[in-house]
């Protein structure tokens, strides 16, 4: 504590106004004394000797005249070994440990250390006495699950330091001193296995920020082929309730080509958060065959928790992601949902009596969302290694209206848009990403010209389908009807994917390219039919053969047997050995 104190002069929901004496900074942490508890809060505005604080706890019982103590520190997280596999709230309290101490109805004012203090870590030094180091440089390593966790010079140690001492190889606890650094003035600073970093300050210890141009393979065909995400890029998944956002996130977290997955359940309904907490420990990591939680961190705040905690959970999650990026790892951050965070900003903005923007959201909504997504990126570290943070945020627009402010503000800053459709989810077409509304600025795993050609068939087929709803099938020409059947075939066997099938739920890039090549030949072929009934029957048989084909293990005996069945149906209308020309 700095010694700066204040007195509550007003209470408005989870915001308190405090008259203080001394020095107070923006985003400084303060503690409101109420009912024998110290309630954690953050300074969000200062006007003269009055500061407004958003309280991260329920403010029931806070009264005018209550004392407030200012800590002098920014809202920060503790980073170090032991983060993986943990479940935190937005203030980095380990929830299982908190529940064990206070019961499942969490008490106010209880804050626990996020990292286990009694765990011993096998430390291996990477520097020698006399070496010169800077912030972010590796002092040594400890094993953490399947990863090598780098013990780094704390990010707040600006300038160059000389290693005055370094611990030898051995077991150390999180609070043990493992090194001493000396600056050019002769001052020494101890280093432990962990340190703190403010959540609202981006980590910038890297050498260079690179352009994200390599696809992050998700093994979801519709994403990897048509709407790819770059490693180190950003994307958003807006959609109405029940359209499959959570399932799509779980599939992505299991199969995405990344090292670490961080999930920020920001203000979601308690049922969805409980589902995430119960299912993730049971999910098997296809890379290791062990629990997916071993490389996952979950930050969760339900909608029943104070709204200020939503903002804390988002920034805590992205700070942890940046920390692991500094180790040369690839991190995927899934924020669900940023709409809840925006609603919390709207509520706080109203209490601050700020001039509202569209739909009463604050005027700075766009800049705040942009600053969050800008913390993603592909970076080259000082030792030459490459790390990345990829951010995927879900948006829950009311009524599925993509024109609302949060969705539009997000679309201005992300590199890919995976818009979920109520129409497709109701038709049980999963993933329910709308193939015509969605887009991506990133390079995918398949040549853009071929993807554009196939996408054109989907667009033309949809036009014919809409026309048939007016004039009927009999009022449509056979040529247009075949185009519709080709678009529907592409949708059925490539766009749609069975997330509960162990084979079809995860499709390797090689298999995607192979399958897409066969489908492209069918789309490009000029196929003649006697009538619409004959065309419909042939495409129905071909569709079923392809669905069986998709459910077989890649390059197995059964795979080639199914391929023969597909080729036999194709041979009725075209020679599968002849590659068609994409125009």
Short mmCIF file of C-alpha atoms in Angstrom, two decimals, residues 212-505:
data_model
loop_
_atom_site.label_atom_id
_atom_site.label_comp_id
_atom_site.label_asym_id
_atom_site.label_seq_id
_atom_site.Cartn_x
_atom_site.Cartn_y
_atom_site.Cartn_z
CA UNK A 212 0.82 -12.95 -40.16
CA UNK A 213 0.88 -14.88 -43.43
CA UNK A 214 1.02 -18.56 -42.44
CA UNK A 215 -2.36 -20.27 -41.97
CA UNK A 216 -3.31 -21.55 -38.53
CA UNK A 217 -4.71 -24.94 -39.48
CA UNK A 218 -7.92 -25.68 -37.57
CA UNK A 219 -8.78 -28.94 -39.42
CA UNK A 220 -12.22 -27.49 -40.11
CA UNK A 221 -12.66 -27.61 -43.89
CA UNK A 222 -14.84 -24.54 -44.24
CA UNK A 223 -12.35 -22.43 -42.26
CA UNK A 224 -9.04 -23.73 -43.60
CA UNK A 225 -10.12 -23.69 -47.25
CA UNK A 226 -12.58 -20.83 -47.60
CA UNK A 227 -12.17 -18.51 -44.58
CA UNK A 228 -8.67 -19.17 -43.20
CA UNK A 229 -7.14 -17.71 -40.06
CA UNK A 230 -3.48 -16.73 -39.98
CA UNK A 231 -1.24 -17.71 -37.09
CA UNK A 232 -0.90 -14.47 -35.16
CA UNK A 233 -4.02 -13.04 -36.79
CA UNK A 234 -7.49 -12.17 -35.55
CA UNK A 235 -10.98 -13.40 -36.34
CA UNK A 236 -14.47 -13.11 -34.94
CA UNK A 237 -17.43 -15.48 -34.73
CA UNK A 238 -20.68 -13.52 -34.44
CA UNK A 239 -23.93 -15.41 -34.34
CA UNK A 240 -27.28 -15.78 -32.58
CA UNK A 241 -27.75 -17.93 -29.49
CA UNK A 242 -27.72 -21.64 -30.23
CA UNK A 243 -25.90 -21.32 -33.57
CA UNK A 244 -22.92 -23.38 -32.43
CA UNK A 245 -20.33 -20.86 -31.24
CA UNK A 246 -19.30 -22.93 -28.22
CA UNK A 247 -19.01 -26.21 -30.15
CA UNK A 248 -16.98 -24.50 -32.86
CA UNK A 249 -14.65 -23.07 -30.22
CA UNK A 250 -14.15 -26.48 -28.62
CA UNK A 251 -13.39 -28.09 -31.97
CA UNK A 252 -10.92 -25.31 -32.78
CA UNK A 253 -9.21 -25.54 -29.40
CA UNK A 254 -8.72 -29.29 -29.79
CA UNK A 255 -7.44 -29.40 -33.33
CA UNK A 256 -5.90 -25.99 -34.07
CA UNK A 257 -2.19 -26.09 -34.85
CA UNK A 258 -1.15 -24.16 -31.72
CA UNK A 259 0.74 -24.93 -28.52
CA UNK A 260 -1.34 -23.21 -25.84
CA UNK A 261 -5.09 -22.54 -25.69
CA UNK A 262 -6.51 -19.85 -23.42
CA UNK A 263 -10.27 -19.53 -23.03
CA UNK A 264 -11.82 -16.37 -21.61
CA UNK A 265 -15.46 -17.03 -20.70
CA UNK A 266 -16.39 -13.39 -20.38
CA UNK A 267 -19.81 -12.88 -18.85
CA UNK A 268 -21.36 -15.97 -20.42
CA UNK A 269 -24.35 -17.72 -18.89
CA UNK A 270 -23.47 -20.00 -15.99
CA UNK A 271 -24.69 -23.07 -17.88
CA UNK A 272 -22.24 -22.52 -20.74
CA UNK A 273 -19.36 -21.83 -18.35
CA UNK A 274 -20.13 -25.00 -16.37
CA UNK A 275 -20.28 -26.95 -19.63
CA UNK A 276 -16.83 -25.67 -20.56
CA UNK A 277 -15.39 -26.47 -17.13
CA UNK A 278 -16.83 -29.99 -17.15
CA UNK A 279 -16.06 -30.94 -20.75
CA UNK A 280 -12.56 -29.58 -21.26
CA UNK A 281 -10.86 -31.81 -18.65
CA UNK A 282 -12.49 -34.79 -20.38
CA UNK A 283 -11.40 -33.80 -23.90
CA UNK A 284 -8.43 -35.70 -25.28
CA UNK A 285 -5.62 -33.74 -26.85
CA UNK A 286 -5.07 -35.36 -30.29
CA UNK A 287 -1.42 -34.26 -30.20
CA UNK A 288 -0.49 -36.01 -26.96
CA UNK A 289 -3.39 -38.37 -26.23
CA UNK A 290 -3.65 -36.82 -22.76
CA UNK A 291 -6.09 -34.31 -21.30
CA UNK A 292 -6.51 -31.11 -23.28
CA UNK A 293 -6.41 -29.16 -19.99
CA UNK A 294 -2.67 -29.80 -19.72
CA UNK A 295 -2.09 -27.09 -22.32
CA UNK A 296 -5.16 -24.97 -21.58
CA UNK A 297 -5.89 -22.05 -19.25
CA UNK A 298 -9.49 -21.07 -18.53
CA UNK A 299 -10.45 -17.60 -17.31
CA UNK A 300 -14.13 -17.57 -16.42
CA UNK A 301 -16.65 -15.01 -15.28
CA UNK A 302 -20.35 -15.75 -15.49
CA UNK A 303 -23.03 -13.19 -16.27
CA UNK A 304 -24.12 -13.21 -12.62
CA UNK A 305 -20.74 -11.89 -11.48
CA UNK A 306 -20.08 -8.12 -11.26
CA UNK A 307 -19.72 -6.55 -14.70
CA UNK A 308 -16.29 -5.06 -13.92
CA UNK A 309 -14.93 -8.61 -13.66
CA UNK A 310 -15.69 -9.15 -17.36
CA UNK A 311 -13.15 -6.54 -18.38
CA UNK A 312 -10.60 -8.01 -16.00
CA UNK A 313 -11.06 -11.52 -17.45
CA UNK A 314 -10.45 -10.35 -21.03
CA UNK A 315 -7.26 -8.47 -20.17
CA UNK A 316 -5.99 -11.21 -17.85
CA UNK A 317 -6.39 -13.77 -20.64
CA UNK A 318 -4.58 -11.74 -23.29
CA UNK A 319 -1.72 -10.93 -20.89
CA UNK A 320 -1.17 -14.63 -20.16
CA UNK A 321 -1.24 -15.28 -23.90
CA UNK A 322 1.46 -12.66 -24.51
CA UNK A 323 3.56 -14.16 -21.70
CA UNK A 324 3.66 -17.58 -23.37
CA UNK A 325 4.30 -15.93 -26.74
CA UNK A 326 7.55 -14.61 -25.23
CA UNK A 327 8.67 -18.24 -24.98
CA UNK A 328 8.42 -18.74 -28.72
CA UNK A 329 5.11 -20.60 -28.44
CA UNK A 330 1.97 -20.28 -30.55
CA UNK A 331 -1.04 -19.31 -28.43
CA UNK A 332 -4.73 -19.28 -29.33
CA UNK A 333 -6.97 -17.01 -27.26
CA UNK A 334 -10.71 -17.64 -27.52
CA UNK A 335 -12.81 -14.85 -25.98
CA UNK A 336 -16.46 -15.75 -25.39
CA UNK A 337 -18.13 -13.37 -25.65
CA UNK A 338 -16.88 -9.86 -26.31
CA UNK A 339 -20.50 -8.67 -26.46
CA UNK A 340 -20.78 -9.24 -22.71
CA UNK A 341 -17.64 -7.19 -22.20
CA UNK A 342 -19.08 -4.40 -24.38
CA UNK A 343 -22.29 -4.47 -22.37
CA UNK A 344 -20.22 -4.06 -19.19
CA UNK A 345 -18.47 -1.06 -20.80
CA UNK A 346 -21.87 0.41 -21.66
CA UNK A 347 -23.03 -0.01 -18.08
CA UNK A 348 -19.91 1.63 -16.63
CA UNK A 349 -20.04 4.43 -19.19
CA UNK A 350 -23.62 5.18 -18.14
CA UNK A 351 -22.61 5.35 -14.50
CA UNK A 352 -19.77 7.72 -15.39
CA UNK A 353 -22.39 9.86 -17.17
CA UNK A 354 -20.38 9.91 -20.40
CA UNK A 355 -21.92 11.01 -23.69
CA UNK A 356 -23.31 7.80 -25.22
CA UNK A 357 -22.67 6.57 -28.73
CA UNK A 358 -24.80 4.30 -30.89
CA UNK A 359 -27.24 2.13 -28.88
CA UNK A 360 -25.85 3.76 -25.68
CA UNK A 361 -22.45 2.08 -26.07
CA UNK A 362 -19.55 4.37 -25.14
CA UNK A 363 -18.05 6.49 -27.91
CA UNK A 364 -14.69 4.76 -27.38
CA UNK A 365 -16.11 1.28 -28.01
CA UNK A 366 -14.31 0.86 -31.33
CA UNK A 367 -10.92 1.99 -30.04
CA UNK A 368 -11.17 -0.27 -26.98
CA UNK A 369 -12.06 -3.33 -29.05
CA UNK A 370 -9.31 -2.46 -31.54
CA UNK A 371 -6.69 -2.15 -28.79
CA UNK A 372 -7.63 -5.61 -27.53
CA UNK A 373 -7.34 -7.32 -30.92
CA UNK A 374 -4.11 -5.44 -31.66
CA UNK A 375 -2.44 -7.42 -28.89
CA UNK A 376 -2.54 -10.44 -31.20
CA UNK A 377 0.41 -10.82 -33.50
CA UNK A 378 3.34 -12.78 -34.83
CA UNK A 379 6.66 -11.67 -33.31
CA UNK A 380 10.35 -12.48 -33.61
CA UNK A 381 12.09 -12.58 -30.25
CA UNK A 382 15.62 -11.44 -29.42
CA UNK A 383 16.93 -15.01 -29.69
CA UNK A 384 15.45 -15.38 -33.18
CA UNK A 385 12.55 -17.65 -32.24
CA UNK A 386 9.01 -16.90 -33.42
CA UNK A 387 5.95 -16.71 -31.19
CA UNK A 388 2.35 -15.81 -31.89
CA UNK A 389 -0.95 -14.91 -30.27
CA UNK A 390 -4.05 -15.58 -32.37
CA UNK A 391 -7.26 -14.04 -31.03
CA UNK A 392 -10.69 -15.38 -31.89
CA UNK A 393 -13.58 -13.51 -30.32
CA UNK A 394 -17.21 -14.53 -30.39
CA UNK A 395 -19.90 -11.88 -30.60
CA UNK A 396 -23.51 -12.41 -29.50
CA UNK A 397 -25.56 -9.76 -31.33
CA UNK A 398 -29.14 -9.47 -30.17
CA UNK A 399 -31.42 -11.25 -32.60
CA UNK A 400 -28.44 -12.20 -34.78
CA UNK A 401 -28.26 -8.63 -36.10
CA UNK A 402 -24.75 -8.14 -37.50
CA UNK A 403 -25.39 -4.42 -37.97
CA UNK A 404 -25.25 -3.70 -34.24
CA UNK A 405 -22.28 -1.65 -32.92
CA UNK A 406 -20.20 -4.41 -31.29
CA UNK A 407 -20.17 -6.60 -34.39
CA UNK A 408 -19.42 -3.67 -36.68
CA UNK A 409 -16.63 -2.40 -34.42
CA UNK A 410 -15.11 -5.88 -34.39
CA UNK A 411 -15.34 -6.31 -38.17
CA UNK A 412 -13.23 -3.18 -38.67
CA UNK A 413 -10.19 -4.68 -36.93
CA UNK A 414 -10.25 -8.46 -37.47
CA UNK A 415 -8.77 -10.31 -40.42
CA UNK A 416 -11.47 -12.96 -40.80
CA UNK A 417 -15.22 -13.02 -40.26
CA UNK A 418 -16.98 -16.32 -39.53
CA UNK A 419 -20.61 -15.29 -39.38
CA UNK A 420 -22.91 -17.97 -37.97
CA UNK A 421 -26.35 -18.28 -39.49
CA UNK A 422 -29.58 -19.12 -37.69
CA UNK A 423 -30.95 -20.51 -40.95
CA UNK A 424 -28.07 -22.97 -41.31
CA UNK A 425 -28.08 -24.01 -37.66
CA UNK A 426 -31.84 -24.64 -37.79
CA UNK A 427 -31.23 -26.79 -40.87
CA UNK A 428 -28.58 -28.73 -38.88
CA UNK A 429 -25.81 -27.59 -41.17
CA UNK A 430 -22.70 -27.44 -38.99
CA UNK A 431 -20.47 -25.60 -38.65
CA UNK A 432 -23.16 -22.97 -39.25
CA UNK A 433 -20.74 -20.46 -40.79
CA UNK A 434 -22.61 -18.71 -43.58
CA UNK A 435 -20.55 -19.36 -46.74
CA UNK A 436 -21.73 -16.21 -48.52
CA UNK A 437 -21.64 -13.66 -45.69
CA UNK A 438 -18.28 -14.72 -44.22
CA UNK A 439 -14.86 -13.59 -45.48
CA UNK A 440 -11.15 -13.69 -44.75
CA UNK A 441 -8.19 -11.51 -45.66
CA UNK A 442 -5.66 -14.28 -44.99
CA UNK A 443 -4.06 -16.84 -47.25
CA UNK A 444 -5.45 -20.37 -46.98
CA UNK A 445 -4.11 -23.85 -47.67
CA UNK A 446 -5.56 -24.00 -51.21
CA UNK A 447 -4.92 -21.72 -54.17
CA UNK A 448 -7.19 -18.67 -54.04
CA UNK A 449 -8.27 -19.02 -57.68
CA UNK A 450 -9.65 -22.51 -57.09
CA UNK A 451 -11.40 -21.47 -53.89
CA UNK A 452 -13.01 -18.51 -55.64
CA UNK A 453 -14.25 -20.79 -58.43
CA UNK A 454 -15.90 -23.18 -55.96
CA UNK A 455 -17.32 -20.30 -53.94
CA UNK A 456 -18.91 -18.95 -57.12
CA UNK A 457 -20.82 -22.21 -57.56
CA UNK A 458 -22.16 -21.89 -54.04
CA UNK A 459 -23.31 -18.33 -54.75
CA UNK A 460 -24.92 -19.25 -58.08
CA UNK A 461 -26.55 -22.34 -56.58
CA UNK A 462 -28.04 -20.22 -53.78
CA UNK A 463 -29.45 -17.80 -56.35
CA UNK A 464 -31.14 -20.66 -58.19
CA UNK A 465 -32.48 -22.03 -54.90
CA UNK A 466 -34.04 -18.65 -54.06
CA UNK A 467 -35.54 -18.49 -57.56
CA UNK A 468 -37.03 -21.98 -57.17
CA UNK A 469 -38.80 -20.86 -54.00
CA UNK A 470 -40.73 -18.43 -56.23
CA UNK A 471 -41.22 -20.23 -59.55
CA UNK A 472 -40.87 -23.80 -58.33
CA UNK A 473 -38.63 -26.56 -59.62
CA UNK A 474 -40.69 -26.91 -62.78
CA UNK A 475 -40.06 -23.26 -63.68
CA UNK A 476 -36.28 -23.71 -63.53
CA UNK A 477 -34.20 -24.79 -66.51
CA UNK A 478 -32.28 -28.07 -66.33
CA UNK A 479 -28.98 -26.19 -66.67
CA UNK A 480 -29.78 -23.96 -63.69
CA UNK A 481 -31.00 -26.95 -61.72
CA UNK A 482 -27.69 -28.75 -62.21
CA UNK A 483 -25.88 -25.64 -60.94
CA UNK A 484 -28.11 -25.74 -57.85
CA UNK A 485 -27.34 -29.44 -57.33
CA UNK A 486 -23.60 -28.81 -57.63
CA UNK A 487 -23.74 -26.01 -55.04
CA UNK A 488 -25.81 -28.18 -52.70
CA UNK A 489 -23.36 -31.05 -53.19
CA UNK A 490 -20.41 -28.80 -52.26
CA UNK A 491 -22.29 -27.64 -49.17
CA UNK A 492 -23.18 -31.17 -48.06
CA UNK A 493 -19.85 -32.94 -48.49
CA UNK A 494 -17.34 -30.15 -47.87
CA UNK A 495 -18.86 -27.23 -45.97
CA UNK A 496 -20.67 -29.41 -43.45
CA UNK A 497 -18.61 -31.43 -41.02
CA UNK A 498 -19.64 -33.86 -38.29
CA UNK A 499 -17.95 -32.62 -35.13
CA UNK A 500 -18.97 -35.80 -33.26
CA UNK A 501 -17.38 -38.16 -35.77
CA UNK A 502 -13.79 -39.03 -34.75
CA UNK A 503 -12.64 -38.96 -38.38
CA UNK A 504 -14.71 -36.19 -39.97
CA UNK A 505 -14.30 -33.78 -37.04
#
